[in-house]
CSV table of C-alpha atoms in Angstrom, one decimal:
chain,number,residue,atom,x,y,z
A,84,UNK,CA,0.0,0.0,0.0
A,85,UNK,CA,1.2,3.3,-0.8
A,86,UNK,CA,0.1,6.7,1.0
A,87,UNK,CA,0.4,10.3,-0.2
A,88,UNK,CA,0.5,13.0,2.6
A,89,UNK,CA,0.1,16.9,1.3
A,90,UNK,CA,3.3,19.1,2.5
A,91,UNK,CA,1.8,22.6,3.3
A,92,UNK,CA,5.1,24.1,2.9
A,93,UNK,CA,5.5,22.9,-0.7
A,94,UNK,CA,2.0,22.1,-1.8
A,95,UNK,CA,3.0,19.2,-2.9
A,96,UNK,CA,1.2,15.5,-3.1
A,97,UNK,CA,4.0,13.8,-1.4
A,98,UNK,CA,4.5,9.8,-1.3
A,99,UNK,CA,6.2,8.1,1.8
A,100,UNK,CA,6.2,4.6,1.2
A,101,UNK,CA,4.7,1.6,1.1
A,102,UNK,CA,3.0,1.0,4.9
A,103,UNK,CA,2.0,-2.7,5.7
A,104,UNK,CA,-2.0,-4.1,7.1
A,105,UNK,CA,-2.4,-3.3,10.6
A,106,UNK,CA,-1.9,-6.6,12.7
A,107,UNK,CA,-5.3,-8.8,12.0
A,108,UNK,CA,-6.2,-8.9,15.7
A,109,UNK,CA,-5.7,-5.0,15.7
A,110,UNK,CA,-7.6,-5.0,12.4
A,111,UNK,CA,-10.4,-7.4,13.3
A,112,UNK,CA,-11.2,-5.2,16.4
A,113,UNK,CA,-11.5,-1.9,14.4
A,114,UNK,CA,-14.1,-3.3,11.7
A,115,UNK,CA,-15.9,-5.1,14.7
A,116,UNK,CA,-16.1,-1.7,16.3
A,117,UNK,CA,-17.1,0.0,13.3
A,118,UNK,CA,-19.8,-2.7,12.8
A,119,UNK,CA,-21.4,-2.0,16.6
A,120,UNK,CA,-21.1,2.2,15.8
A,121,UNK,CA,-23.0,1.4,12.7
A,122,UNK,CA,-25.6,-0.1,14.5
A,123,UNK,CA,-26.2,3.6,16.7
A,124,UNK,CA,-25.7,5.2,13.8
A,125,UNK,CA,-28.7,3.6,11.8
A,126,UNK,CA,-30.9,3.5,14.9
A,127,UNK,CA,-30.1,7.0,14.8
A,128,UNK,CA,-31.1,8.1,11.1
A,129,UNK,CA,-27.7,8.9,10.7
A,130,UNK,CA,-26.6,6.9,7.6
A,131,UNK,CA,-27.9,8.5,3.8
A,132,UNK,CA,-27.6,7.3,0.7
A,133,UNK,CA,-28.2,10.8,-1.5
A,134,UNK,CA,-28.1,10.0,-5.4
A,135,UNK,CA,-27.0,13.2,-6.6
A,136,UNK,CA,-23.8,12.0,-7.7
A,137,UNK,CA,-25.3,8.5,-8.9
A,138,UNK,CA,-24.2,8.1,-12.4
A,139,UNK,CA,-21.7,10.4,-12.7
A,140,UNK,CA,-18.7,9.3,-14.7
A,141,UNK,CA,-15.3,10.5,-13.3
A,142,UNK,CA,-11.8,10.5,-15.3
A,143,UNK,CA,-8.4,10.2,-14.0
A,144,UNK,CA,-4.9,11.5,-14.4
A,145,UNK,CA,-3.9,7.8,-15.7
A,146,UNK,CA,-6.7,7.5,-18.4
A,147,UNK,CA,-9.1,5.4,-16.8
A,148,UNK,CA,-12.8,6.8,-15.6
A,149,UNK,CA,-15.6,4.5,-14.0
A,150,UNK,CA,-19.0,5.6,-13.0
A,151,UNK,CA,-20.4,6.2,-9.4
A,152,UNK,CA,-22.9,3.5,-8.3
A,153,UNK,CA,-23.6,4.4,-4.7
A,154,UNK,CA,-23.0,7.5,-2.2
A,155,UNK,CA,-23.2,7.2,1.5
A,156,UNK,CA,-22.7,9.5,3.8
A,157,UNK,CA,-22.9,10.0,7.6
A,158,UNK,CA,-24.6,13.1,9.1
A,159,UNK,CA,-21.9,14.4,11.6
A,160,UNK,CA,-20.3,17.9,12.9
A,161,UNK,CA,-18.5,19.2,10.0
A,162,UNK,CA,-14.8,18.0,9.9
A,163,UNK,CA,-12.0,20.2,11.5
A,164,UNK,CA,-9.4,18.5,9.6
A,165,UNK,CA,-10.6,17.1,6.3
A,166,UNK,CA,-8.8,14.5,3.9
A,167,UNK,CA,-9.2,13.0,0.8
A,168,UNK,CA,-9.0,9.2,1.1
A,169,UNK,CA,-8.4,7.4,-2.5
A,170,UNK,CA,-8.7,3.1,-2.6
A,171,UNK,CA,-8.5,0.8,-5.4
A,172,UNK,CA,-8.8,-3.0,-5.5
A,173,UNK,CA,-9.0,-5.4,-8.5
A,174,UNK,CA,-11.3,-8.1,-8.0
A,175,UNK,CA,-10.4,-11.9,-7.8
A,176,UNK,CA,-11.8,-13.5,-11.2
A,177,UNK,CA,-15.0,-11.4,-11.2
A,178,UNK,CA,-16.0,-10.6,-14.6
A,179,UNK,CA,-19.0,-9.6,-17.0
A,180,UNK,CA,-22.0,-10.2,-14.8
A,181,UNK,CA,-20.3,-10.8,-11.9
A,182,UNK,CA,-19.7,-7.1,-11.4
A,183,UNK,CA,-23.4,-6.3,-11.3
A,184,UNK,CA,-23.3,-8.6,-8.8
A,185,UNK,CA,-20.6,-7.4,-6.6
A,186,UNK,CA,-22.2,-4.1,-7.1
A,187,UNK,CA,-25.2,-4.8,-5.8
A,188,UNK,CA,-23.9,-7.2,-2.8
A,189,UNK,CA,-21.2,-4.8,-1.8
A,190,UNK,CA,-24.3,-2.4,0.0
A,191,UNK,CA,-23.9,-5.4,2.9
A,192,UNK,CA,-20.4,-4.2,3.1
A,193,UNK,CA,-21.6,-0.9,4.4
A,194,UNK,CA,-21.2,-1.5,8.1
A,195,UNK,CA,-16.9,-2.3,7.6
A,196,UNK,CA,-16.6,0.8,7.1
A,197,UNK,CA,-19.3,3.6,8.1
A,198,UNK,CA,-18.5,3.7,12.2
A,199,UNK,CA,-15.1,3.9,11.7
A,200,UNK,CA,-14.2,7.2,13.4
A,201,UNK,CA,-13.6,10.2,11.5
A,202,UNK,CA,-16.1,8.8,8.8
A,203,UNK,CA,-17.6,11.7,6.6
A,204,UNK,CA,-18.8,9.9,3.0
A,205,UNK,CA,-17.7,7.6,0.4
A,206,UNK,CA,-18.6,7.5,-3.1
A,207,UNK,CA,-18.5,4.2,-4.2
A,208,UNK,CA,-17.2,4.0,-8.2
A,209,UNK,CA,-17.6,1.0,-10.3
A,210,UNK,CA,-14.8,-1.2,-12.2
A,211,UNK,CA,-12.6,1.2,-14.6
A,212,UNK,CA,-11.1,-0.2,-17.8
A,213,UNK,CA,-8.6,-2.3,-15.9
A,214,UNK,CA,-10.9,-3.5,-13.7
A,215,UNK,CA,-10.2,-1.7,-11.1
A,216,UNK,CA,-12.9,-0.2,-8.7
A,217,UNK,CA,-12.2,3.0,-6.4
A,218,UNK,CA,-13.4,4.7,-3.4
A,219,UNK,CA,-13.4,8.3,-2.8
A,220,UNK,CA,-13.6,9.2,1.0
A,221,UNK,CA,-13.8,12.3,2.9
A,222,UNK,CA,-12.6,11.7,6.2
A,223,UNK,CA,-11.7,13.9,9.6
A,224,UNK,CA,-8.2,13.5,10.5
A,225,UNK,CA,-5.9,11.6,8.3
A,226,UNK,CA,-4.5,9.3,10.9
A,227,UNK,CA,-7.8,8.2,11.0
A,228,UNK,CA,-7.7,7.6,7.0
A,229,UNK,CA,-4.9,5.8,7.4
A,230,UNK,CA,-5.6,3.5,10.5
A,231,UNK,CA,-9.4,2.5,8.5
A,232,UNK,CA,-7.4,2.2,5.0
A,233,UNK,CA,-4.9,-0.6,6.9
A,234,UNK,CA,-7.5,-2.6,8.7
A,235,UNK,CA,-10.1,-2.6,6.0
A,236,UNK,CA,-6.8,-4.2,3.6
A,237,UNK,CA,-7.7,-7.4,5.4
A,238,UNK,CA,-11.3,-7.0,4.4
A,239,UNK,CA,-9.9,-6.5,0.5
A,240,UNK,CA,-7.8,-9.3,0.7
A,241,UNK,CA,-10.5,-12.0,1.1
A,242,UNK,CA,-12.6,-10.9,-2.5
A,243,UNK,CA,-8.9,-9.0,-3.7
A,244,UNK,CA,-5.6,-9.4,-5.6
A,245,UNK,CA,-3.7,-8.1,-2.8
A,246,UNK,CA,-0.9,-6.6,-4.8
A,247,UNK,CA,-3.7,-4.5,-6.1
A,248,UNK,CA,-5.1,-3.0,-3.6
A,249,UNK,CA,-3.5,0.2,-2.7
A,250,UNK,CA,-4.8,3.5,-1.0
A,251,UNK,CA,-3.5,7.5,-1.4
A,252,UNK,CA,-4.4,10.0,1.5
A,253,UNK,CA,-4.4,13.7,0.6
A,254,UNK,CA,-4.7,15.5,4.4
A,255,UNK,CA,-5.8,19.0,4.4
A,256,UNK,CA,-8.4,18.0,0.8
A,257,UNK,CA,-12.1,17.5,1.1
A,258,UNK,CA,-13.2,15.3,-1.6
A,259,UNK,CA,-15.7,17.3,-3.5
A,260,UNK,CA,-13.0,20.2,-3.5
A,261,UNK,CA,-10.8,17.5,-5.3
A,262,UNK,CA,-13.6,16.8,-7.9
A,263,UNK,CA,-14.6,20.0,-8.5
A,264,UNK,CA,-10.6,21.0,-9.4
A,265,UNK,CA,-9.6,18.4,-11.2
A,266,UNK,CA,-6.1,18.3,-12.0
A,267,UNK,CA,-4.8,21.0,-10.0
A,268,UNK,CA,-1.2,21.8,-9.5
A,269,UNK,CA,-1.6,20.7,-6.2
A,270,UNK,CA,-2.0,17.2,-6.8
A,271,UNK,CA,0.9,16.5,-8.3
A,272,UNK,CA,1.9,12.8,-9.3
A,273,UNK,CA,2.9,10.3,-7.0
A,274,UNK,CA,5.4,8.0,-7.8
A,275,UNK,CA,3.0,4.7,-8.8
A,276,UNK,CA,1.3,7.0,-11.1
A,277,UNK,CA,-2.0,8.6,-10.8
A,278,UNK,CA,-4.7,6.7,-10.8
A,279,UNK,CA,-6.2,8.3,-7.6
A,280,UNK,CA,-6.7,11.7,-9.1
A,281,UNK,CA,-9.3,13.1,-10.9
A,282,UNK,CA,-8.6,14.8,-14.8
């Protein structure tokens, strides 16, 4: 896995390496934790799923695009330190139909990830041209990007190629931001190429 910090002194999308799974145990307990949260946070009302964004194809810096199939977001206080959190996977031997599948199942998956802390939304996209899918996340705190990012690898790894999977963090970046400046001078590459940002 490879994560990209943003250097306010520079301005600069900066990658530091490749940083390993959290331990399983440690891992386990974080998604069983974000599964009980999950369960407040639905007896709550606090869980949407707005379709706004539904349908919108997004392109990126390494010529692939894919489509957004699902948005969910959790109403919270609004962040104090926002980042962008970027994750791509390619799918064990799923192909033609069994996307649509995957697609549709992967709403179950929605409690891995929602109560992690920090938590704002995701926008789920579908499989680009290389099969790839993404998830676009904006999170509060980037620590907490990262520590959800390295437990959910063991989540990724059971359905995954796990030399695929790979996640870029962009602290200080809302999402939508992101989107709506595609390309900026801001984001600039990172050293496995681009396929986190948007064109």
């Amino acid at each position: 896995m490879t994560v990209t910090t943003h250097d306010p002194g520079t301005d600069q999308a900066l990658p530091f390496g490749d940083r390993p799974p959290l331990r399983l145990r440690d891992a386990a307990r974080a998604v069983l934790g974000s599964v009980l949260r999950t369960a407040t946070l639905l007896a709550k009302r606090s869980i949407r799923q707005p379709t706004t964004r539904v349908g919108d194809v997004l392109h990126f810096a390494d010529g692939t695009s894919a489509r957004v199939y699902r948005e969910t977001v959790v109403r919270r206080p609004p962040t104090r330190a926002p980042a962008m959190l970027a994750v791509t996977f390619r799918l064990h031997t799923i192909r033609g139909r069994g996307h649509t599948v995957f697609r549709v199942e992967s709403l179950l998956n929605t409690p891995l990830f929602v109560g992690f802390p920090g938590f704002v939304s995701k926008l789920w996209l579908a499989h680009d041209e290389q099969g790839r899918y993404r998830g676009l996340y904006e999170w509060d705190d980037p620590a907490l990007a990262d520590s959800y990012a390295r437990s959910l690898w063991w989540v990724l790894s059971l359905v995954s190629r796990r030399d695929s999977i790979r996640y870029t963090i962009l602290p200080g970046k809302r999402r939508d931001d992101v989107l709506r400046v595609p390309g900026e001078s801001s984001l600039a590459a990172t050293a496995d190429g681009e396929w986190w940002r948007p064109r």
